[in-house]
C-alpha positions as semicolon CSV with decimal commas, in nm:
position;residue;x (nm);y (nm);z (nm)
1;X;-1,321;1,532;-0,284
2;X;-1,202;1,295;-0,527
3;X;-0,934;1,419;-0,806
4;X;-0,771;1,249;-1,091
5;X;-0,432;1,257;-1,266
6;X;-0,342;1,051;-1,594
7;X;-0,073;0,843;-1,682
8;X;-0,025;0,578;-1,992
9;X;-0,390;0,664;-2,059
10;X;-0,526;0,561;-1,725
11;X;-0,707;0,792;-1,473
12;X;-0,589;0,752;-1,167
13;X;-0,815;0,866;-0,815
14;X;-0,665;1,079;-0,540
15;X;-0,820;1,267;-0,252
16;X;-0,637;1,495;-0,013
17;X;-0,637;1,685;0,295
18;X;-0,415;1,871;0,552
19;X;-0,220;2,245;0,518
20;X;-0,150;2,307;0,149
21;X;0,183;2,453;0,218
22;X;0,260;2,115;0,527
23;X;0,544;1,813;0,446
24;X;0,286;1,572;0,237
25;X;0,272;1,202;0,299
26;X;0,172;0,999;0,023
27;X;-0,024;0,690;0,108
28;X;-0,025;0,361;-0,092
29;X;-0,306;0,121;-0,010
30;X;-0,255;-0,298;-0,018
31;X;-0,427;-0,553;-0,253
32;X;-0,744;-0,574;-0,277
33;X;-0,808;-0,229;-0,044
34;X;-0,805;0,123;-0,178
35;X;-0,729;0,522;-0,020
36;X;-0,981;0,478;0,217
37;X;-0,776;0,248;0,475
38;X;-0,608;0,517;0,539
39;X;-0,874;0,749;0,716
40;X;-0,765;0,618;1,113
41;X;-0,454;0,743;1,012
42;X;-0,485;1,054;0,852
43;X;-0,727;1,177;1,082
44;X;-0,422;1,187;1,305
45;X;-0,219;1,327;1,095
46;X;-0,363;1,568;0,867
47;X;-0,362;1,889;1,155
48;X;0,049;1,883;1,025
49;X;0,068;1,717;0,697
50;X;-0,044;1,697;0,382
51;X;-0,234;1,370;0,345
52;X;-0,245;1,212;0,005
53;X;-0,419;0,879;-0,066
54;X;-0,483;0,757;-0,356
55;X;-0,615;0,452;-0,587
56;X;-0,386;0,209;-0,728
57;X;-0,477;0,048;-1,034
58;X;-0,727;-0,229;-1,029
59;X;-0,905;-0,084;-0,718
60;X;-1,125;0,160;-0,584
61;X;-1,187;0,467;-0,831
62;X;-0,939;0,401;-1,062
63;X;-1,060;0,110;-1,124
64;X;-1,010;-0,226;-1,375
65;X;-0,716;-0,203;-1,565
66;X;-0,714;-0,438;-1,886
67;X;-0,331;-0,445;-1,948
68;X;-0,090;-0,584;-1,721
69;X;0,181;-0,400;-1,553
70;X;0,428;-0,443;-1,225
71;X;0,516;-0,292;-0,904
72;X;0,747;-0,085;-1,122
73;X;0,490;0,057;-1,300
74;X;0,267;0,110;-0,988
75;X;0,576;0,298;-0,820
76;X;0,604;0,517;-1,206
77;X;0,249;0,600;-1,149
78;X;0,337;0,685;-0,751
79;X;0,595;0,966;-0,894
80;X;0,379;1,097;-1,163
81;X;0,078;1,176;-0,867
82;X;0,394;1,384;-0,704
83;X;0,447;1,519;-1,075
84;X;0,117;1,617;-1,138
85;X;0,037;1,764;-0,769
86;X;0,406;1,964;-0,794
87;X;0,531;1,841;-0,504
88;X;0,926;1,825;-0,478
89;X;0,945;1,576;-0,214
90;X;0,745;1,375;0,012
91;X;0,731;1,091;0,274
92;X;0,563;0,758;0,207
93;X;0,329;0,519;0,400
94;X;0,260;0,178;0,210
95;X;0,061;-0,106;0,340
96;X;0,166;-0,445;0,220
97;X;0,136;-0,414;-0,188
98;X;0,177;-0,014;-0,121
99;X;0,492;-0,100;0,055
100;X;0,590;-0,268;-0,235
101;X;0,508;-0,009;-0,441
102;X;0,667;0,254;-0,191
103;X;1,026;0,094;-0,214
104;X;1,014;0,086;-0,573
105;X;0,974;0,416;-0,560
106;X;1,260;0,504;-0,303
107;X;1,523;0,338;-0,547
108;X;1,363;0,517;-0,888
109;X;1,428;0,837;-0,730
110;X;1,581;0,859;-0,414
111;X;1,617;1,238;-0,386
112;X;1,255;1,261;-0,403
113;X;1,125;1,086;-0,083
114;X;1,241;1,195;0,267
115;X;1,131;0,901;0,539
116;X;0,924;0,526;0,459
117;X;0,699;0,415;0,680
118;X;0,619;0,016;0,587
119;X;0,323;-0,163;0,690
120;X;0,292;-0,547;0,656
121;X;0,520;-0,548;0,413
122;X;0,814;-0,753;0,290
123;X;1,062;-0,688;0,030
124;X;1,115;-1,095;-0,082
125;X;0,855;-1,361;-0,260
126;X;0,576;-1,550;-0,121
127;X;0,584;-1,904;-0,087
128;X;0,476;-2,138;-0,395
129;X;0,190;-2,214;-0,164
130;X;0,085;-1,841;-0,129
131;X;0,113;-1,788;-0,516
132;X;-0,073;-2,092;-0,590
133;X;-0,379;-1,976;-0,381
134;X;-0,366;-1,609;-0,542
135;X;-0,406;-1,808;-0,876
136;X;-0,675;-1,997;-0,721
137;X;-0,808;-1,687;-0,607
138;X;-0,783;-1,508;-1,001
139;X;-0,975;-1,828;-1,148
140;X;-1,204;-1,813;-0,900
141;X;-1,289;-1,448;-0,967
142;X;-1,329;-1,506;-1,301
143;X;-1,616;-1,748;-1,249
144;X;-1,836;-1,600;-0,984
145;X;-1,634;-1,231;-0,873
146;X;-1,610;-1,247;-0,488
147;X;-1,946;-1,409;-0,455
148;X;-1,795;-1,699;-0,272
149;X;-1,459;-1,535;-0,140
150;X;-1,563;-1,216;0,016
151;X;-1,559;-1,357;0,386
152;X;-1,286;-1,564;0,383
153;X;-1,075;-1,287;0,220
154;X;-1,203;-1,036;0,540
155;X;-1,116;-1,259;0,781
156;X;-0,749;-1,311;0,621
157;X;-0,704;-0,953;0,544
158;X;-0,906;-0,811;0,831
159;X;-0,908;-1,009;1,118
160;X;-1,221;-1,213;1,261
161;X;-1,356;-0,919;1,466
162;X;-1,337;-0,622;1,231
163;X;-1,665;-0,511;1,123
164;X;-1,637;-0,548;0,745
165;X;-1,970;-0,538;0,602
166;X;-1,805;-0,188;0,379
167;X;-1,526;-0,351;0,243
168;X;-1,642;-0,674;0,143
169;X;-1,928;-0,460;-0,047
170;X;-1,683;-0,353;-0,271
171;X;-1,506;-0,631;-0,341
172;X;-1,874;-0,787;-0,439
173;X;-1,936;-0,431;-0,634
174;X;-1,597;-0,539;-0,842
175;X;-1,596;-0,697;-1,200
176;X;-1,444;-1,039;-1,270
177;X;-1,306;-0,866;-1,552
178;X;-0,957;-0,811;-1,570
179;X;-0,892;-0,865;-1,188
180;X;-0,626;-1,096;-1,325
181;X;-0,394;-0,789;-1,374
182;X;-0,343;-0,719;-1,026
183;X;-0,315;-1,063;-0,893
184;X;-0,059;-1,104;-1,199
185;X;0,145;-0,818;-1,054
186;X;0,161;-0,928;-0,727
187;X;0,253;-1,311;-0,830
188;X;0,512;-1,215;-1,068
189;X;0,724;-0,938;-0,877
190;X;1,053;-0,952;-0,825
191;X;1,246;-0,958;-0,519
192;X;1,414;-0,651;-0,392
193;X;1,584;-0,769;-0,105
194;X;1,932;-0,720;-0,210
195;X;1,869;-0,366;-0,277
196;X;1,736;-0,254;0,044
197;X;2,064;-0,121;0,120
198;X;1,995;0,149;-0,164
199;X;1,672;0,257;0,072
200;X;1,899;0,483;0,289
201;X;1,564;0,712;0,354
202;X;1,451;0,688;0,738
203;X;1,235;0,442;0,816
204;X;1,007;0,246;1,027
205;X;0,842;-0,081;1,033
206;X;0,497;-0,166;1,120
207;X;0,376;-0,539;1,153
208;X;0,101;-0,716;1,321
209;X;0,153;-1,036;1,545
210;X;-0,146;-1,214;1,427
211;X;-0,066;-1,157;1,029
212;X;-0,126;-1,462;0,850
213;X;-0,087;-1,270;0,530
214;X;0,272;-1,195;0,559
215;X;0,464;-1,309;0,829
216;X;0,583;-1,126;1,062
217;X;0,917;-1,278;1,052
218;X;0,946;-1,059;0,707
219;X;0,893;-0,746;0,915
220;X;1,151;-0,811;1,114
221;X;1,394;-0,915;0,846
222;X;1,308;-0,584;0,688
223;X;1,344;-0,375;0,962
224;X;1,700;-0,554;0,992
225;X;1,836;-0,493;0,632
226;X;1,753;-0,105;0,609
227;X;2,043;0,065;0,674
228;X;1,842;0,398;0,858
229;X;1,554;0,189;0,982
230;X;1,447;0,386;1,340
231;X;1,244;0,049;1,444
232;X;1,010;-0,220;1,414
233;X;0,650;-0,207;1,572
234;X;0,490;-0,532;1,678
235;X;0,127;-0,420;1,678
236;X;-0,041;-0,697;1,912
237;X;-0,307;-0,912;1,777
238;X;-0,368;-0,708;1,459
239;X;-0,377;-0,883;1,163
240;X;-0,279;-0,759;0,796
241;X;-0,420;-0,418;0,826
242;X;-0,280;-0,321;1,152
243;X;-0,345;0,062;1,066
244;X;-0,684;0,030;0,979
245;X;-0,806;-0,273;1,259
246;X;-0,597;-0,128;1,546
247;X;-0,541;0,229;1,459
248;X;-0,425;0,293;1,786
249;X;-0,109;0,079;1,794
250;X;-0,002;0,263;1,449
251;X;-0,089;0,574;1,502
252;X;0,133;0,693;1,824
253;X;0,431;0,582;1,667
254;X;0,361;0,687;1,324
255;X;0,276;1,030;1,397
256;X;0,641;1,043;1,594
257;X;0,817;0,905;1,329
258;X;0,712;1,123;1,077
259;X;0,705;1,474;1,325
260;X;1,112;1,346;1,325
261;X;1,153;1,231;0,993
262;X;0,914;1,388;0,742
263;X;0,926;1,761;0,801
């Protein structure tokens, strides 16, 4: 069941499951996805934990925002969902932009988070080329929504083979209002690379050898510049959603990562 917490006026989604009283794991979804990549994952998880997913904003049930804000704000709105729920502490899972938003979040409050688990993630920029086609991408969206993107963004987020008929119904479902916020955010972030030694939380590093979103080269160089990082998983021939196209290359190693680390 869907619930809902508010901050800066905005109504943010969140659903949860697992033992009330169980170590939670928040998880933070990547561009252009929402909560529900998550279920592979906390189906395996949610006999021990307390699973929280939830909506960041511009997607899924939260929905369009029309002012823009950054990673910073995304990892503010991260705490205030542990606020709200009254939850001391917890462990985070973030998938590419959620990863983003996840380490943010580490360095805000430290104290707060016990163990990171980092998906397809990087803590630098993207290449002027990469920015230049999420611009293309916002103008593009503006004009006709996903009308004429929706394959071509499955395939690069999804893999070819990944049946994706659900997701790229909701990226037709979106408006081509105000999608420019998120793509804004993600364009204009900062890099965070000389912090990571700040991120002393354990942690573990997920990346697929087929990602053409984000290199896996930037897994690796992550997983080498976190000071308790327990490993780096090559999941083979997943894309850029390795947890939701090949659930069971994540899931073995997340669910022993987090038994270790998050309880």
């Amino acid at each position: 069941m869907t619930a809902w917490f508010e901050r800066e006026g905005i109504r943010f989604a969140y659903e949860e499951s697992g033992p009330t009283h169980a170590p939670v794991i928040v998880f933070s979804h990547g561009f252009l996805m929402d909560g529900a990549m998550f279920r592979p994952n906390v189906d395996k998880l949610n006999d021990v934990f307390r699973c929280i997913v939830w909506d960041q904003r511009g997607f899924g049930a939260t929905g369009p925002t029309d002012r823009a804000f950054s990673y910073w704000d995304s990892a503010r709105d991260l705490i205030a969902l542990l606020d709200h729920a009254e939850i001391a502490s917890a462990s985070l899972v973030g998938m590419s932009q959620g990863g983003f938003v996840s380490m943010r979040a580490a360095l805000l409050e430290p104290d707060r988070f016990r163990a990171l688990s980092l998906i397809a993630t990087r803590s630098d920029l993207d290449d002027a080329s990469v920015t230049a086609s999420f611009e293309q991408l916002k103008a593009e969206w503006a004009r006709n929504g996903a009308t004429h993107v929706a394959a071509n963004l499955a395939a690069f987020l999804l893999g070819p083979d990944y049946p994706a008929s659900a997701w790229t119904d909701k990226w037709l479902a979106m408006s081509r209002e105000h999608f420019a916020q998120p793509v804004d955010a993600l364009t204009s972030r900062d890099d965070i690379t000389a912090r990571l030694g700040e991120i002393t939380h354990a942690s573990l590093v997920f990346h697929g050898t087929a990602d053409a979103a984000i290199s896996p080269r930037c897994g690796a160089e992550l997983a080498e510049r976190l000071p308790n990082c327990k490993g780096l998983v090559h999941v083979e021939g997943a894309g850029h959603t390795p947890n939701l196209t090949h659930p069971d290359g994540v899931n073995p190693a997340l669910r022993d990562f987090l038994m270790r680390y998050a309880r």
